[in-house]
Short mmCIF file of C-alpha atoms in Angstrom, two decimals:
data_model
loop_
_atom_site.label_atom_id
_atom_site.label_comp_id
_atom_site.label_asym_id
_atom_site.label_seq_id
_atom_site.Cartn_x
_atom_site.Cartn_y
_atom_site.Cartn_z
CA MET A 295 -13.61 -48.72 -33.77
CA ASN A 296 -17.11 -48.33 -35.09
CA SER A 297 -19.33 -50.36 -32.87
CA VAL A 298 -22.55 -49.08 -34.37
CA MET A 299 -22.31 -50.89 -37.64
CA ILE A 300 -25.55 -51.58 -39.41
CA GLY A 301 -27.09 -54.89 -38.46
CA GLN A 302 -24.12 -55.97 -36.45
CA TYR A 303 -24.04 -59.37 -34.80
CA ILE A 304 -24.73 -59.23 -31.05
CA PRO A 305 -22.82 -62.17 -29.55
CA ILE A 306 -25.04 -63.36 -26.72
CA ASP A 307 -26.79 -66.66 -26.18
CA SER A 308 -30.46 -67.15 -26.92
CA TRP A 309 -32.84 -69.58 -28.54
CA LEU A 310 -32.61 -67.61 -31.79
CA HIS A 311 -28.81 -67.45 -31.66
CA ARG A 312 -28.59 -71.21 -31.40
CA LEU A 313 -30.75 -71.90 -34.45
CA ASP A 314 -29.19 -73.12 -37.68
CA PRO A 315 -28.41 -70.14 -39.94
CA ARG A 316 -30.15 -71.82 -42.85
CA SER A 317 -33.49 -72.14 -41.10
CA LYS A 318 -33.20 -68.53 -39.91
CA CYS A 319 -32.45 -67.34 -43.44
CA ILE A 320 -35.40 -69.26 -44.88
CA PHE A 321 -37.70 -68.06 -42.09
CA VAL A 322 -36.74 -64.41 -42.49
CA PHE A 323 -36.86 -64.55 -46.28
CA CYS A 324 -40.35 -66.08 -46.24
CA MET A 325 -41.49 -63.60 -43.60
CA LEU A 326 -40.32 -60.71 -45.77
CA ILE A 327 -42.44 -62.05 -48.62
CA LEU A 328 -45.39 -62.68 -46.32
CA ILE A 329 -45.37 -59.02 -45.26
CA PHE A 330 -46.51 -58.07 -48.74
CA PHE A 331 -49.56 -60.32 -48.49
CA ALA A 332 -50.88 -58.65 -45.35
CA ASN A 333 -53.70 -56.27 -46.21
CA ASN A 334 -55.79 -55.47 -43.15
CA VAL A 335 -55.41 -54.49 -39.52
CA GLU A 336 -55.68 -58.11 -38.30
CA THR A 337 -52.92 -59.44 -40.54
CA TYR A 338 -50.55 -56.59 -39.73
CA THR A 339 -51.21 -57.04 -36.03
CA LEU A 340 -50.43 -60.73 -36.40
CA LEU A 341 -47.11 -60.00 -38.10
CA LEU A 342 -46.19 -57.35 -35.57
CA LEU A 343 -46.88 -59.82 -32.77
CA VAL A 344 -44.65 -62.41 -34.45
CA GLY A 345 -41.91 -59.77 -34.83
CA LEU A 346 -42.17 -58.73 -31.18
CA MET A 347 -42.06 -62.36 -30.12
CA GLY A 348 -38.86 -62.72 -32.12
CA VAL A 349 -37.39 -59.64 -30.41
CA ALA A 350 -38.27 -61.14 -27.02
CA LEU A 351 -36.77 -64.52 -27.96
CA SER A 352 -33.53 -62.94 -29.14
CA ARG A 353 -32.95 -61.48 -25.64
CA ILE A 354 -31.45 -58.42 -27.33
CA SER A 355 -32.28 -54.99 -25.93
CA VAL A 356 -35.24 -53.31 -27.64
CA LEU A 357 -33.10 -50.17 -27.81
CA LEU A 358 -30.84 -51.82 -30.38
CA PHE A 359 -33.83 -52.57 -32.56
CA LEU A 360 -35.01 -49.00 -32.20
CA ARG A 361 -31.57 -47.81 -33.18
CA SER A 362 -31.71 -49.86 -36.37
CA MET A 363 -35.05 -48.13 -37.08
CA LYS A 364 -33.19 -44.85 -37.25
CA LEU A 365 -31.84 -45.95 -40.59
CA ILE A 366 -35.27 -46.06 -42.18
CA ILE A 367 -36.96 -43.22 -40.33
CA TRP A 368 -36.40 -40.83 -43.25
CA MET A 369 -37.76 -43.34 -45.71
CA ILE A 370 -40.85 -43.76 -43.55
CA LEU A 371 -41.35 -40.02 -43.17
CA PHE A 372 -40.88 -39.38 -46.86
CA THR A 373 -43.29 -42.05 -48.07
CA THR A 374 -45.82 -41.07 -45.41
CA LEU A 375 -45.74 -37.47 -46.52
CA PHE A 376 -45.90 -38.55 -50.16
CA HIS A 377 -49.05 -40.57 -49.58
CA LEU A 378 -50.72 -37.92 -47.42
CA ILE A 379 -50.25 -35.32 -50.14
CA PHE A 380 -50.78 -37.22 -53.35
CA THR A 381 -53.29 -39.98 -52.62
CA GLN A 382 -56.67 -38.46 -53.31
CA SER A 383 -59.50 -40.92 -52.78
CA GLY A 384 -61.90 -41.79 -50.00
CA SER A 385 -63.50 -39.26 -47.71
CA ILE A 386 -61.77 -36.11 -46.61
CA VAL A 387 -60.10 -36.32 -43.23
CA LEU A 388 -58.60 -32.90 -42.93
CA GLN A 389 -58.98 -29.83 -45.05
CA THR A 390 -56.66 -26.85 -44.91
CA PRO A 391 -56.14 -24.07 -47.41
CA ILE A 392 -52.84 -25.60 -48.59
CA LEU A 393 -53.61 -29.34 -48.69
CA THR A 394 -56.37 -31.83 -48.26
CA ILE A 395 -55.77 -35.18 -46.63
CA TYR A 396 -57.96 -38.08 -47.69
CA GLU A 397 -58.77 -41.24 -45.80
CA GLU A 398 -57.09 -43.47 -48.39
CA GLY A 399 -53.88 -41.43 -48.02
CA VAL A 400 -53.77 -42.01 -44.29
CA ARG A 401 -54.43 -45.70 -44.83
CA GLN A 402 -51.68 -46.06 -47.43
CA ALA A 403 -49.20 -44.11 -45.31
CA ALA A 404 -49.91 -46.33 -42.31
CA ILE A 405 -49.54 -49.50 -44.36
CA ILE A 406 -46.22 -48.47 -45.89
CA SER A 407 -44.81 -47.39 -42.51
CA VAL A 408 -45.81 -50.65 -40.83
CA ARG A 409 -44.32 -52.61 -43.73
CA PHE A 410 -41.01 -50.80 -43.40
CA ILE A 411 -40.95 -51.38 -39.67
CA LEU A 412 -41.76 -55.06 -40.10
CA LEU A 413 -39.06 -55.50 -42.76
CA MET A 414 -36.53 -53.88 -40.49
CA ILE A 415 -37.52 -55.98 -37.46
CA PHE A 416 -37.14 -59.26 -39.31
CA ALA A 417 -33.94 -58.28 -41.10
CA SER A 418 -32.43 -57.08 -37.80
CA LEU A 419 -33.46 -60.30 -36.09
CA LEU A 420 -31.42 -62.25 -38.61
CA MET A 421 -28.39 -59.95 -38.54
CA PHE A 422 -28.32 -59.53 -34.77
CA THR A 423 -28.55 -63.23 -33.94
CA THR A 424 -26.37 -64.78 -36.67
CA SER A 425 -22.59 -64.37 -36.76
CA PRO A 426 -21.23 -63.36 -40.18
CA ILE A 427 -19.39 -66.67 -40.52
CA ASP A 428 -22.55 -68.65 -39.83
CA LEU A 429 -24.41 -66.45 -42.25
CA THR A 430 -21.97 -67.07 -45.10
CA ASP A 431 -21.88 -70.79 -44.30
CA GLY A 432 -25.66 -70.88 -44.29
CA LEU A 433 -25.89 -68.99 -47.58
CA GLU A 434 -23.33 -71.25 -49.20
CA SER A 435 -25.29 -74.28 -48.15
CA LEU A 436 -28.62 -72.81 -49.26
CA LEU A 437 -27.27 -71.66 -52.61
CA SER A 438 -25.37 -74.85 -53.37
CA PRO A 439 -28.26 -76.51 -55.23
CA LEU A 440 -27.95 -73.64 -57.73
CA ARG A 441 -24.52 -74.97 -58.69
CA ARG A 442 -26.33 -77.20 -61.14
CA TRP A 443 -27.08 -74.04 -63.11
CA ARG A 444 -23.45 -72.92 -62.71
CA PHE A 445 -24.11 -70.50 -59.89
CA PRO A 446 -20.75 -70.18 -58.06
CA ALA A 447 -22.13 -70.76 -54.55
CA HIS A 448 -18.79 -71.62 -52.94
CA GLU A 449 -16.96 -68.70 -54.55
CA PHE A 450 -19.75 -66.36 -53.53
CA ALA A 451 -19.53 -67.45 -49.88
CA MET A 452 -15.73 -67.30 -49.96
CA MET A 453 -15.85 -63.75 -51.31
CA MET A 454 -18.26 -62.73 -48.61
CA SER A 455 -16.19 -64.20 -45.81
CA ILE A 456 -12.99 -62.62 -47.12
CA ALA A 457 -14.77 -59.28 -47.35
CA LEU A 458 -15.87 -59.68 -43.73
CA ARG A 459 -12.37 -60.67 -42.69
CA PHE A 460 -10.87 -57.54 -44.27
CA ILE A 461 -13.39 -54.94 -43.05
CA PRO A 462 -11.47 -54.23 -39.81
CA THR A 463 -8.12 -54.31 -41.64
CA LEU A 464 -9.25 -51.83 -44.28
CA TRP A 465 -10.94 -49.70 -41.67
CA ALA A 466 -7.70 -49.43 -39.71
CA GLU A 467 -5.87 -48.60 -42.90
CA THR A 468 -8.34 -45.87 -43.85
CA ASP A 469 -7.78 -44.36 -40.45
CA LYS A 470 -4.03 -44.44 -40.97
CA ILE A 471 -4.24 -42.83 -44.42
CA ILE A 472 -6.52 -40.07 -43.12
CA LYS A 473 -4.01 -39.30 -40.40
CA ALA A 474 -1.16 -39.36 -42.90
CA GLN A 475 -2.99 -36.96 -45.22
CA LYS A 476 -3.89 -34.70 -42.30
CA ALA A 477 -0.22 -34.60 -41.35
CA ARG A 478 0.42 -33.37 -44.88
CA GLY A 479 -2.11 -30.61 -44.40
CA ALA A 480 -5.24 -32.17 -45.89
CA ASP A 481 -8.47 -30.66 -44.60
CA PHE A 482 -11.47 -32.94 -44.15
CA GLU A 483 -13.63 -30.74 -41.95
CA SER A 484 -14.26 -27.44 -43.66
CA GLY A 485 -16.09 -26.42 -46.80
CA ASN A 486 -19.37 -27.52 -48.29
CA VAL A 487 -20.43 -31.11 -48.91
CA TYR A 488 -18.89 -31.18 -52.37
CA ARG A 489 -15.53 -30.02 -51.04
CA ARG A 490 -15.55 -32.45 -48.17
CA VAL A 491 -16.34 -35.37 -50.45
CA LYS A 492 -13.58 -34.24 -52.76
CA ALA A 493 -11.15 -34.15 -49.83
CA TYR A 494 -11.61 -37.89 -49.46
CA ILE A 495 -10.28 -38.70 -52.94
CA PRO A 496 -6.65 -38.67 -51.72
CA VAL A 497 -7.75 -41.20 -49.08
CA LEU A 498 -9.62 -43.50 -51.42
CA ILE A 499 -6.92 -43.80 -54.06
CA PRO A 500 -4.14 -45.08 -51.77
CA LEU A 501 -6.71 -47.31 -50.10
CA MET A 502 -7.69 -48.82 -53.43
CA ILE A 503 -4.11 -49.35 -54.52
CA SER A 504 -3.21 -51.07 -51.29
CA SER A 505 -6.36 -53.20 -51.49
CA PHE A 506 -5.27 -54.50 -54.87
CA ARG A 507 -1.88 -55.35 -53.42
CA ARG A 508 -3.54 -57.11 -50.51
CA ALA A 509 -5.77 -59.06 -52.86
CA GLU A 510 -2.76 -60.25 -54.80
CA ASP A 511 -0.87 -61.24 -51.64
CA LEU A 512 -3.89 -63.04 -50.31
CA ALA A 513 -4.43 -64.93 -53.56
CA THR A 514 -0.80 -66.07 -53.48
CA ALA A 515 -1.09 -67.12 -49.82
CA MET A 516 -4.31 -69.02 -50.56
CA GLU A 517 -2.73 -70.80 -53.48
CA ALA A 518 0.32 -71.68 -51.39
CA ARG A 519 -2.01 -73.29 -48.88
CA GLY A 520 -3.47 -75.53 -51.52
CA TYR A 521 -6.67 -73.63 -52.32
CA ALA A 522 -8.07 -74.72 -55.65
CA GLY A 523 -11.75 -73.81 -55.50
CA GLY A 524 -14.60 -75.58 -53.78
CA VAL A 525 -14.14 -79.01 -55.35
CA GLY A 526 -12.86 -81.66 -52.95
CA ARG A 527 -12.94 -79.32 -49.98
CA THR A 528 -14.01 -80.40 -46.53
CA LYS A 529 -15.36 -78.08 -43.87
CA LEU A 530 -14.50 -77.52 -40.23
CA ARG A 531 -17.84 -75.93 -39.48
CA VAL A 532 -20.83 -78.18 -39.70
CA LEU A 533 -24.42 -77.01 -39.81
CA SER A 534 -27.09 -79.19 -38.29
CA ILE A 535 -30.84 -78.91 -38.40
CA ARG A 536 -32.20 -79.62 -34.93
CA ARG A 537 -35.66 -79.88 -33.46
CA ALA A 538 -35.76 -76.15 -32.76
CA ASP A 539 -35.19 -75.41 -36.44
CA ILE A 540 -38.09 -77.60 -37.46
CA LEU A 541 -40.21 -75.89 -34.79
CA LEU A 542 -39.34 -72.52 -36.31
CA LEU A 543 -40.44 -73.59 -39.77
CA VAL A 544 -43.65 -75.10 -38.34
CA CYS A 545 -44.29 -71.74 -36.64
CA PHE A 546 -43.88 -70.05 -39.98
CA ALA A 547 -46.37 -72.42 -41.59
CA ILE A 548 -48.91 -71.66 -38.86
CA VAL A 549 -48.41 -67.89 -39.19
CA ALA A 550 -48.69 -68.08 -42.97
CA THR A 551 -51.90 -70.14 -42.83
CA ALA A 552 -53.40 -67.80 -40.26
CA LEU A 553 -52.47 -64.79 -42.37
CA PHE A 554 -54.04 -66.14 -45.54
CA TRP A 555 -57.18 -67.04 -43.59
CA MET A 556 -57.41 -63.54 -42.01
CA ARG A 557 -56.64 -61.43 -45.04
CA LYS A 558 -59.46 -59.99 -47.12
CA MET B 194 25.86 -94.12 -56.62
CA LYS B 195 23.62 -91.66 -54.86
CA HIS B 196 23.86 -91.10 -51.14
CA ILE B 197 20.90 -89.75 -49.18
CA LYS B 198 18.10 -88.53 -51.40
CA SER B 199 17.93 -84.76 -51.24
CA LEU B 200 14.61 -83.16 -50.32
CA ILE B 201 14.76 -80.19 -52.67
CA GLU B 202 16.73 -80.17 -55.85
CA LEU B 203 17.06 -77.25 -58.25
CA SER B 204 18.88 -78.11 -61.43
CA GLY B 205 19.75 -75.55 -64.08
CA VAL B 206 16.90 -73.27 -63.05
CA TRP B 207 16.38 -70.10 -65.07
CA PHE B 208 13.37 -67.96 -64.49
CA ASP B 209 11.83 -64.70 -65.64
CA TYR B 210 8.37 -63.18 -65.42
CA HIS B 211 8.54 -62.10 -69.07
CA PRO B 212 11.11 -64.44 -70.62
CA ASP B 213 10.19 -63.40 -74.15
CA ARG B 214 10.78 -59.71 -73.52
CA GLN B 215 14.08 -59.88 -71.64
CA MET B 216 17.63 -60.73 -72.59
CA LYS B 217 18.66 -63.91 -70.86
CA GLU B 218 21.38 -62.04 -68.92
CA GLN B 219 18.66 -59.96 -67.29
CA TRP B 220 16.37 -62.77 -66.14
CA ALA B 221 15.20 -62.66 -62.55
CA LEU B 222 17.01 -65.89 -61.69
CA GLN B 223 19.85 -67.42 -63.63
CA ASP B 224 21.36 -70.88 -63.55
CA ILE B 225 20.51 -71.94 -60.01
CA ASN B 226 21.80 -75.37 -58.96
CA LEU B 227 21.16 -76.37 -55.42
CA THR B 228 20.17 -79.24 -53.17
CA ILE B 229 18.72 -79.05 -49.69
CA GLN B 230 18.61 -82.07 -47.40
CA SER B 231 15.90 -82.99 -44.96
CA GLY B 232 16.25 -81.29 -41.57
CA GLU B 233 18.47 -78.44 -42.74
CA TYR B 234 18.14 -74.85 -41.52
CA VAL B 235 19.03 -72.68 -44.48
CA VAL B 236 19.05 -68.92 -44.77
CA VAL B 237 18.80 -67.32 -48.18
CA MET B 238 20.10 -63.76 -48.19
CA GLY B 239 20.33 -61.14 -50.82
CA PRO B 240 19.96 -57.44 -51.39
CA ASN B 241 16.60 -56.02 -52.52
CA GLY B 242 15.63 -57.02 -56.03
CA SER B 243 18.16 -59.85 -56.10
CA GLY B 244 15.52 -62.46 -56.88
CA LYS B 245 15.37 -64.11 -53.48
CA SER B 246 11.58 -63.88 -53.17
CA THR B 247 11.25 -65.27 -56.67
CA PHE B 248 13.49 -68.10 -55.52
CA ALA B 249 11.13 -68.78 -52.59
CA ARG B 250 8.13 -68.95 -54.92
CA LEU B 251 9.86 -71.48 -57.12
CA LEU B 252 10.18 -73.88 -54.20
CA ASN B 253 6.48 -74.74 -53.94
CA GLY B 254 5.39 -74.25 -57.50
CA LEU B 255 3.85 -70.79 -57.12
CA LEU B 256 6.23 -70.01 -59.97
CA ILE B 257 7.43 -72.57 -62.49
CA PRO B 258 11.00 -72.38 -63.82
CA THR B 259 11.25 -71.12 -67.39
CA GLU B 260 14.14 -73.51 -67.89
CA GLY B 261 15.41 -76.32 -65.71
CA GLU B 262 13.54 -78.11 -62.97
CA VAL B 263 12.66 -77.85 -59.29
CA ARG B 264 12.08 -81.19 -57.62
CA VAL B 265 10.69 -81.70 -54.13
CA GLY B 266 10.95 -85.33 -53.05
CA ASP B 267 9.70 -87.36 -55.98
CA PHE B 268 7.73 -84.58 -57.61
CA SER B 269 8.56 -81.81 -60.06
CA THR B 270 6.88 -78.40 -59.84
CA SER B 271 6.58 -78.35 -63.64
CA ASN B 272 3.88 -81.00 -63.43
CA GLY B 273 0.33 -80.12 -62.39
CA LEU B 274 -0.25 -83.19 -60.25
CA GLY B 275 3.24 -82.83 -58.79
CA ARG B 276 2.42 -79.29 -57.71
CA PHE B 277 -0.58 -80.52 -55.74
CA HIS B 278 1.66 -82.85 -53.71
CA ILE B 279 4.38 -80.23 -53.38
CA ARG B 280 2.00 -77.63 -51.91
CA ARG B 281 1.26 -80.17 -49.20
CA LYS B 282 4.97 -80.71 -48.51
CA VAL B 283 6.23 -77.14 -48.71
CA GLY B 284 4.51 -74.66 -46.44
CA MET B 285 5.06 -70.94 -46.94
CA VAL B 286 4.88 -68.05 -44.52
CA PHE B 287 4.86 -64.66 -46.22
CA GLN B 288 5.99 -61.17 -45.35
CA ASN B 289 2.83 -59.24 -44.59
CA PRO B 290 1.06 -60.73 -41.55
CA ASP B 291 -2.28 -59.17 -42.52
CA ASN B 292 -2.42 -60.37 -46.08
CA GLN B 293 -2.14 -64.10 -45.51
CA ILE B 294 -4.95 -64.68 -43.04
CA VAL B 295 -8.04 -65.82 -44.87
CA ALA B 296 -10.67 -66.62 -42.28
CA THR B 297 -12.50 -64.55 -39.69
CA THR B 298 -11.28 -66.45 -36.62
CA VAL B 299 -7.98 -68.03 -35.57
CA ARG B 300 -9.44 -71.54 -35.56
CA ASP B 301 -11.03 -71.19 -38.99
CA ASP B 302 -7.82 -69.84 -40.43
CA VAL B 303 -5.76 -72.79 -39.24
CA ALA B 304 -8.48 -75.01 -40.71
CA PHE B 305 -8.29 -73.30 -44.12
CA GLY B 306 -5.35 -75.32 -45.46
CA LEU B 307 -6.78 -78.56 -44.09
CA GLU B 308 -10.12 -77.87 -45.72
CA ASN B 309 -8.33 -77.33 -49.02
CA LEU B 310 -6.61 -80.70 -48.70
CA GLY B 311 -9.95 -82.38 -48.04
CA ILE B 312 -8.97 -83.64 -44.58
CA PRO B 313 -11.99 -85.12 -42.74
CA ARG B 314 -13.34 -82.93 -39.93
CA GLU B 315 -12.57 -85.45 -37.14
CA GLU B 316 -8.91 -85.37 -38.13
CA MET B 317 -8.85 -81.58 -38.49
CA ILE B 318 -9.74 -80.83 -34.90
CA PRO B 319 -6.73 -82.51 -33.20
CA ARG B 320 -4.40 -81.15 -35.90
CA ILE B 321 -5.61 -77.61 -35.32
CA GLU B 322 -5.20 -78.00 -31.56
CA ARG B 323 -1.68 -79.30 -31.94
CA ALA B 324 -0.62 -76.58 -34.37
CA LEU B 325 -1.95 -73.86 -32.07
CA GLU B 326 -0.13 -75.47 -29.18
CA VAL B 327 3.20 -75.42 -31.02
CA VAL B 328 2.93 -71.71 -31.85
CA GLY B 329 1.53 -70.82 -28.43
CA LEU B 330 -1.88 -69.54 -29.50
CA VAL B 331 -4.00 -71.87 -27.37
CA GLY B 332 -6.89 -69.87 -25.93
CA PHE B 333 -7.06 -67.58 -28.98
CA GLU B 334 -9.24 -69.96 -31.05
CA ASN B 335 -12.19 -67.61 -31.41
CA ARG B 336 -10.23 -64.38 -31.71
CA GLU B 337 -10.60 -62.29 -34.81
CA PRO B 338 -7.33 -61.78 -36.67
CA ALA B 339 -7.74 -57.99 -36.39
CA HIS B 340 -7.36 -58.33 -32.63
CA LEU B 341 -3.95 -60.03 -32.79
CA SER B 342 -0.52 -58.39 -32.65
CA GLY B 343 1.83 -58.63 -35.62
CA GLY B 344 3.86 -61.40 -34.02
CA GLN B 345 0.69 -63.30 -33.13
CA LYS B 346 -0.62 -62.97 -36.69
CA GLN B 347 2.63 -64.35 -38.03
CA ARG B 348 2.47 -67.21 -35.52
CA LEU B 349 -1.07 -67.88 -36.69
CA ALA B 350 0.19 -68.06 -40.28
CA ILE B 351 2.82 -70.55 -39.11
CA ALA B 352 0.14 -72.61 -37.33
CA GLY B 353 -1.90 -72.68 -40.55
CA VAL B 354 1.12 -74.10 -42.35
CA LEU B 355 2.08 -76.52 -39.55
CA ALA B 356 -1.39 -78.06 -39.42
CA MET B 357 -0.83 -79.25 -42.98
CA ASN B 358 2.17 -81.34 -41.75
CA PRO B 359 4.68 -79.97 -44.25
CA GLU B 360 8.19 -81.34 -44.63
CA ILE B 361 9.63 -77.94 -45.40
CA ILE B 362 8.63 -74.49 -44.22
CA VAL B 363 9.73 -71.51 -46.27
CA PHE B 364 9.71 -68.15 -44.51
CA ASP B 365 9.67 -65.40 -47.11
CA GLU B 366 10.91 -62.34 -45.18
CA SER B 367 8.42 -63.26 -42.50
CA THR B 368 10.12 -61.18 -39.82
CA SER B 369 10.70 -57.98 -41.78
CA MET B 370 7.37 -56.30 -41.01
CA LEU B 371 7.29 -57.11 -37.30
CA ASP B 372 8.30 -55.11 -34.26
CA PRO B 373 11.39 -56.35 -32.36
CA GLN B 374 9.30 -58.44 -29.98
CA GLY B 375 7.30 -60.10 -32.75
CA ARG B 376 10.50 -60.73 -34.67
CA GLU B 377 12.03 -62.45 -31.66
CA GLU B 378 8.90 -64.62 -31.25
CA VAL B 379 9.04 -65.78 -34.84
CA ARG B 380 12.81 -66.41 -34.79
CA GLU B 381 12.46 -68.44 -31.61
CA LEU B 382 9.72 -70.49 -33.23
CA MET B 383 11.88 -71.14 -36.31
CA LYS B 384 14.66 -72.43 -34.09
CA GLU B 385 12.24 -74.69 -32.22
CA LEU B 386 10.81 -76.10 -35.43
CA HIS B 387 14.29 -76.82 -36.71
CA GLN B 388 15.19 -78.59 -33.47
CA GLN B 389 12.10 -80.75 -33.91
CA GLY B 390 13.51 -81.93 -37.22
CA GLN B 391 11.60 -79.61 -39.54
CA THR B 392 13.40 -78.37 -42.65
CA VAL B 393 13.45 -74.57 -42.43
CA ILE B 394 14.31 -72.21 -45.27
CA HIS B 395 14.39 -68.57 -44.27
CA ILE B 396 14.58 -65.84 -46.88
CA THR B 397 15.84 -62.62 -45.29
CA HIS B 398 17.94 -59.56 -45.84
CA SER B 399 19.11 -59.47 -42.25
CA ALA B 400 22.62 -60.86 -41.80
CA GLN B 401 21.97 -61.14 -38.09
CA GLU B 402 19.29 -63.72 -38.83
CA ALA B 403 21.59 -65.49 -41.26
CA PHE B 404 23.93 -66.50 -38.49
CA LEU B 405 21.11 -68.26 -36.64
CA ALA B 406 20.99 -70.85 -39.42
CA GLU B 407 23.39 -73.64 -40.27
CA ARG B 408 23.82 -72.83 -43.90
CA VAL B 409 23.85 -69.50 -45.68
CA ILE B 410 23.06 -69.01 -49.33
CA VAL B 411 23.54 -65.62 -50.95
CA ILE B 412 21.63 -64.68 -54.06
CA ALA B 413 22.75 -61.44 -55.71
CA HIS B 414 22.57 -60.14 -59.25
CA HIS B 415 20.04 -62.91 -59.97
CA ARG B 416 22.57 -65.66 -59.37
CA LEU B 417 23.56 -67.92 -56.55
CA GLN B 418 26.78 -66.36 -55.29
CA LEU B 419 27.63 -68.08 -52.04
CA ASP B 420 26.66 -71.31 -50.34
CA TYR B 421 28.51 -71.76 -47.05
CA PRO B 422 27.98 -73.34 -43.67
CA SER B 423 27.36 -70.30 -41.47
CA ARG B 424 30.30 -71.29 -39.24
CA ASP B 425 32.72 -70.82 -42.12
CA LEU B 426 31.29 -67.44 -42.95
CA TYR B 427 32.58 -65.96 -39.70
CA ASN B 428 36.02 -65.84 -41.16
CA GLN B 429 34.89 -64.41 -44.44
CA SER B 430 32.52 -61.63 -43.52
CA ASN B 431 34.03 -59.51 -46.27
CA LEU B 432 32.35 -61.89 -48.71
CA LEU B 433 28.97 -60.69 -47.46
CA GLU B 434 29.94 -57.06 -47.71
CA GLN B 435 30.98 -57.65 -51.25
CA TRP B 436 27.33 -58.46 -52.10
CA GLY B 437 26.01 -55.39 -50.39
CA LEU B 438 24.85 -57.15 -47.22
CA GLU B 439 25.31 -55.63 -43.84
CA VAL B 440 27.47 -57.72 -41.53
CA PRO B 441 26.50 -57.89 -37.84
CA LEU B 442 28.75 -55.92 -35.51
CA PRO B 443 30.32 -58.84 -33.55
CA ILE B 444 31.39 -60.48 -36.77
CA ARG B 445 32.81 -57.28 -38.19
CA VAL B 446 34.74 -56.60 -34.98
CA ARG B 447 36.09 -60.13 -35.03
CA ALA B 448 37.32 -59.76 -38.61
CA LEU B 449 38.93 -56.39 -37.83
CA LEU B 450 40.64 -57.79 -34.74
CA LYS B 451 41.95 -60.66 -36.82
CA ASN B 452 43.58 -58.16 -39.17
CA GLN B 453 45.31 -56.70 -36.11
CA GLY B 454 46.63 -60.11 -35.20
CA VAL B 455 44.10 -60.77 -32.47
CA GLU B 456 42.62 -64.19 -33.03
CA LEU B 457 39.32 -65.00 -31.33
CA ASN B 458 38.57 -68.67 -31.76
CA GLU B 459 34.97 -69.60 -31.23
CA PRO B 460 32.24 -68.37 -33.50
CA ILE B 461 30.53 -65.37 -32.00
CA GLY B 462 26.75 -65.15 -31.91
CA ASN B 463 25.99 -61.89 -30.17
CA SER B 464 27.78 -58.93 -28.62
CA ASP B 465 27.78 -60.42 -25.10
CA GLU B 466 29.69 -63.44 -26.34
CA MET B 467 32.08 -61.12 -28.13
CA VAL B 468 32.79 -59.15 -24.96
CA ALA B 469 33.36 -62.39 -23.03
CA GLN B 470 35.84 -63.59 -25.62
CA ILE B 471 37.76 -60.34 -25.68
CA TRP B 472 38.07 -60.54 -21.90
CA ARG B 473 39.23 -64.12 -22.16
CA TYR B 474 41.79 -63.13 -24.74
CA LEU B 475 43.07 -60.24 -22.66
CA SER B 476 43.39 -62.36 -19.52
CA LYS B 477 45.40 -64.95 -21.43
CA THR B 478 48.00 -62.49 -22.62
#
């Protein structure tokens, strides 16, 4: 099956893996915001160092992080090019008959690229070191205060975990339908993009129909097992904030203070 | 005076999904009267579309009778609070092994029902362990359901039900989508559960499975047609054929031999037993 799924959980043991998913979520979320406050070489260097420290602490191969960068390489190239061509202030760096590159353009391009890379590092850190179940549990717990404003935190987490549960099932089914359609002479490999996309319609429709049937079966099975929403439910999995989690949040506070002190 | 209190009692049950649109003679289930005692092993058979799955869903309040009443113990499924208690008492295992597993690991899935009942965590852990032990899935706790075989998935579904300590387990065609090995695993487990005193109700269209039970109920044309101890059915296999059900070979052979004046006495379970009995008969004469 597809082992190169985006941001897939890497089940090994490390300091980051053992942290509570809630503290990791908060840390990463705050880091992502912090990235937008960095505005000079010092602050970006600081954030990059924090990111690299995280990579080291996760004990996950750097190659995997690089592979996740592949997803955003086109976005980086596009925005870089965009800034090089269209930003026209500061002194001229390079002048050719077709285009002129200004200093501000280079600066903006560099900033955007570093931001993208930082975003990807922190997001990958969270996804690589947190199992999907822990992630949904963590989100449910973090979002539960919003229940006061009628936000369906439990239902949201339940939906997410069911979706995760059915990804492999639906994937296997897609595979089966493709084979069945091929056996009936369907052609998925030739023709232009439009034709190839169109060839997948006879795969998607049976898949959708069977998904609805599955959803109905599952709802019946859940009801038969006494499911009646989040009220009065207990949980097998417990989350616990330990010393390491507090340490992580203290680290964030230090980084944030340092960043605001260093920025212009 | 009443004797032993029956566990499940259906009295004058009529049901249809769209009762206002259908003539009463066409309702999905018509005039079902039935009692099931604690500890029984009952098979409910019927051709496709006979209403047997609807029947199963009436037993734990997934469907509510349009007329009449289904009672489990002291509770009626027509009552909201009653249904809550009944869901705890009547566990259900469905047909499609994939579509009844909710959680992403074996352990979490067994916990699902317990979480719904609000069982404290300390109590959940031993109950999950015990349920997995009964179905033979110890060591699979952290497996993802996608990495289980069909028979294992169905055993996981049974574990999820068992952990809730039900009094009755209803199997709604739970063996029909499995390969022969998985089917055998699940049948074996049903037998074991029955021997441990569990009430087992098995909805199936396989006559072969029917003869594993003690009591056979046939639902056809939306009505209850037969309700026999399975022992007595051996002599009346034509009754099953009459309702469009396939009769297992040993039983058919036995009935045909009887017509020829050859009387084989003991009930026959499988073809090996049949061969043994024919030999015995031949050596006697």
